[in-house]
Amino acid sequence: MRHKTAIACALCLAAAVALNAAAAPAVPSAEEVAAQLRDAAMAGHDVAFSWVSELTSRFGPRPAGSANERQAAEWAAARLKALGFENVHIETFPITAWIRGTEHAELVAPSAQPLVVAALGESPPTPAAGLEGDVVIFPSFEALKAAAPGSLTGKIAMVSYRMVRMQDGGGYGLGFPIRADGPAEAARHGAIAFLMRSVGTDNHRIAHTGTTRYVDGRVPLPCFALSNPDADQIERIAALGQVVRVKLFSGASYADSHSQNVVADVRGRDKSPGVVLIGGHLDSWDQGTGAIDDGTGTAIMVAAAKLIRDLPHKPRRTVRVVLFGSEEVAQPVAPFGAFGGHSYRDNHKAELPTHVIAGESDFGADRVYSVALPATVADSDFSRAVARVLAPIGVLMSKEPAQPETDTGPSVEAGVPAFDLNQDGTRYFDIHHTPDDTLDKIDRQQLDQNVAAWAALVWLAADSDVDFRAHAAAAAPQAK
Amino acid sequence: MRHKTAIACALCLAAAVALNAAAAPAVPSAEEVAAQLRDAAMAGHDVAFSWVSELTSRFGPRPAGSANERQAAEWAAARLKALGFENVHIETFPITAWIRGTEHAELVAPSAQPLVVAALGESPPTPAAGLEGDVVIFPSFEALKAAAPGSLTGKIAMVSYRMVRMQDGGGYGLGFPIRADGPAEAARHGAIAFLMRSVGTDNHRIAHTGTTRYVDGRVPLPCFALSNPDADQIERIAALGQVVRVKLFSGASYADSHSQNVVADVRGRDKSPGVVLIGGHLDSWDQGTGAIDDGTGTAIMVAAAKLIRDLPHKPRRTVRVVLFGSEEVAQPVAPFGAFGGHSYRDNHKAELPTHVIAGESDFGADRVYSVALPATVADSDFSRAVARVLAPIGVLMSKEPAQPETDTGPSVEAGVPAFDLNQDGTRYFDIHHTPDDTLDKIDRQQLDQNVAAWAALVWLAADSDVDFRAHAAAAAPQAK
């Protein structure tokens, strides 16, 4: 994406800045600085990729509450200090951790065939001998809900909704409720276990896990995602008129544990407080190494803030990076999820009124294609400057308002205005929550474009005196 | 590929044939019939896809010597009879079967991380408590061979050769010896286990298995393939200066068993015998369902022969389809592999002199791009007719001579001339020998083109009186 032009441009600007520094002390405008940050990132900035490479290599999967998540947080804090961030510290909070353990599944009739499954997050274990039953297939969640009472007694319920590939990830919204509420619905009809086609757009033998929901403090049934080819196979065998019988085993368990947020600041020059809050999450699902969910989100935040930190002049306001813990998992007690985001809001209640705007990156590392700002600045010099700076790297102004995300959601609910840099999600759900979420899936050029967009926009927000709160309406956060 | 034109063409020809049949008994030339067969297949022939769909759905994986392989053979024989083939029967032979059992692998240092591995075929089990050791990485097989004597005592040897993607699959030839001889080489240096980067071109968390080799009746070491992202991860951690420690477990076992070939004929009109031998293999690796290796090979053979069978006039010679068993696995006793191909040759020794030419399809279902004929007919009316018939579907005359393949190899060694229809292998090694070898990977349009090429060429060979043996030189079969 305009890579060579961007390099040339960045070099010219760097030269111009150097000349300026030598010849005249003239400070460039905020918009000029934003363009410099953008072009420097597009030219190939090293911080983001090396961050996500080390994070995912050193610690691999980082399930909420695990030793890997804690060690990754300690490493991140040390690395942020080394990069020159201020106020770097870790904030710990208690959670219930879920540990997958061993698991396997197989067809036992009409022929013996291994199945690729992944227990849904928070699924209870099966009995030690496993569970075996005939499969009843429902094409949609609605069909399961409409099943006759008692019709699933002793059976394994399977919902085979097939996620639709969309740029904005819109197909995920239809799959998510099946994962969240399917186990409870299957239990209500007497089923002994719940299977679902993975909420994913690939056709590899990898199953997409993800959290389900606790009901009255427990997940009602052992529940598993099937890889898409395995779901196809079961449907084809059933279409041949044969009874599909499946055996399932999960050795999952729960443990009292802790998770943590890592906080780091690039301090602003103003005495009066003002914070631009940006974040990603350090925890990941346990099958992959959390490269695109959300290693790259944390990398983009750190790299963008580092570019701002290294400028010869500070922004007006403070840029705060929060690397959240425990984003992925539901919890058995209120507020039932997003414990990292809630912990941050609770710990920082007193200073939350100084938070001028908040955004997070948690949708992979493919290119940003649109920006959504608070409605308060829809028609403003600020948004026109943002549009001018981001258009050259292919980012349009969104027609939709910004949506609160999981980790910053609690702060947004408490009145902090939100912004979004919307990423291309076309291939995100090929990888999301699978063993395939590994470093090699990252497109470095698109990762650089993310850093460019974040650095430029965050700089513009931090160096401005715009009040994004005026008329800002809080909206409910969307589950991830 | 010329789909609409092909349909139109086929319809015209069908109409022409119908008119001919009604108006005049004129028999079309062999080349005209070949073109009709080609165009009928290109228009979308149903036999091939429904064959591979049922085979892979009903029986899933079909490891050599398994109940699934045997049941698939029984189903295939029944289906071939139903399709109107003659002389349909099953020929059984003894083998040593290998059963994967459960297996797992994980990094234990510098952090706990699950690894995706697959034991190589015929690997012995680990001790019940598993094996644990530090990993010593070699970039090539040559580097392992050059390791100092005793330098691997107590270690796990890992060869990280990365397969190169090529249209003709040429990169596989460099990876195969590592899989075949790596375990013995690692054992010779004192290693406790052998790891290798998968011989595959994908970057998914799926490991490519495949047979290794027995040495003096046993495989010397537990040996595993790592998925490519897992091999990357180990290399990156080592590059960070950290010791990589791995734990491996395999519960593999061996059993005395049987495999079988399925034989079916389309009888020719000549009294004097003459057989065109074509084949694929029914067994598969155990992680996927053997869709492209080699469900499609068997499907292409059956569909092509069925098109010839359904012609209003028989070919001069008999077309024999053999669906071989036990292609994938090495054996502890001579001839050490290809027991299906050897069994066929031994059982049919008396009639082998009547076999005029042989070919097999065992390279997926992507399009055929070249045809290799015996050198005896390099400059002949026969090869010119083949070139004219196959050029319209994108098949060129190969500059390389035909290579004997695994299953027909023993017959070729015994003097039967070989032909090849070379397929595009660009994406074959993304899937080969992995859990991902499932029905959804098949491109139906390319599958149809394979059927078209095989039906046309096999018809031309079967309806001719060309002696392909004159001056034919036997070559050694290539291991698969």
mmCIF file of C-alpha atoms in Angstrom, chain A residues 96-98 119-125 209-214 218-219 221 223 252 254 285 328-332:
data_model
loop_
_atom_site.group_PDB
_atom_site.id
_atom_site.type_symbol
_atom_site.label_atom_id
_atom_site.label_comp_id
_atom_site.label_asym_id
_atom_site.label_seq_id
_atom_site.Cartn_x
_atom_site.Cartn_y
_atom_site.Cartn_z
ATOM 1 C CA THR A 96 -11.641 -17.999 37.681
ATOM 2 C CA ALA A 97 -9.263 -19.613 35.185
ATOM 3 C CA TRP A 98 -10.289 -22.414 32.844
ATOM 4 C CA ALA A 119 -13.984 -27.555 23.950
ATOM 5 C CA LEU A 120 -15.608 -24.146 24.203
ATOM 6 C CA GLY A 121 -13.994 -21.949 26.832
ATOM 7 C CA GLU A 122 -15.428 -22.645 30.319
ATOM 8 C CA SER A 123 -16.919 -25.989 29.216
ATOM 9 C CA PRO A 124 -17.118 -28.443 32.114
ATOM 10 C CA PRO A 125 -15.279 -31.758 31.689
ATOM 11 C CA THR A 209 -12.923 -22.114 20.476
ATOM 12 C CA GLY A 210 -14.203 -19.081 22.367
ATOM 13 C CA THR A 211 -16.059 -18.462 25.545
ATOM 14 C CA THR A 212 -19.507 -19.712 26.291
ATOM 15 C CA ARG A 213 -21.585 -18.351 29.175
ATOM 16 C CA TYR A 214 -22.086 -19.345 32.794
ATOM 17 C CA ARG A 218 -21.899 -22.992 35.946
ATOM 18 C CA VAL A 219 -21.747 -23.942 32.278
ATOM 19 C CA LEU A 221 -23.064 -29.000 29.543
ATOM 20 C CA CYS A 223 -19.650 -28.194 24.758
ATOM 21 C CA ALA A 252 -11.157 -29.445 31.437
ATOM 22 C CA TYR A 254 -11.269 -24.578 36.731
ATOM 23 C CA TRP A 285 -6.854 -18.443 23.659
ATOM 24 C CA GLU A 328 -11.341 -13.659 26.319
ATOM 25 C CA VAL A 329 -13.086 -15.457 29.133
ATOM 26 C CA ALA A 330 -16.496 -15.337 30.735
ATOM 27 C CA GLN A 331 -16.663 -15.427 34.532
ATOM 28 C CA PRO A 332 -19.139 -17.120 36.892
#
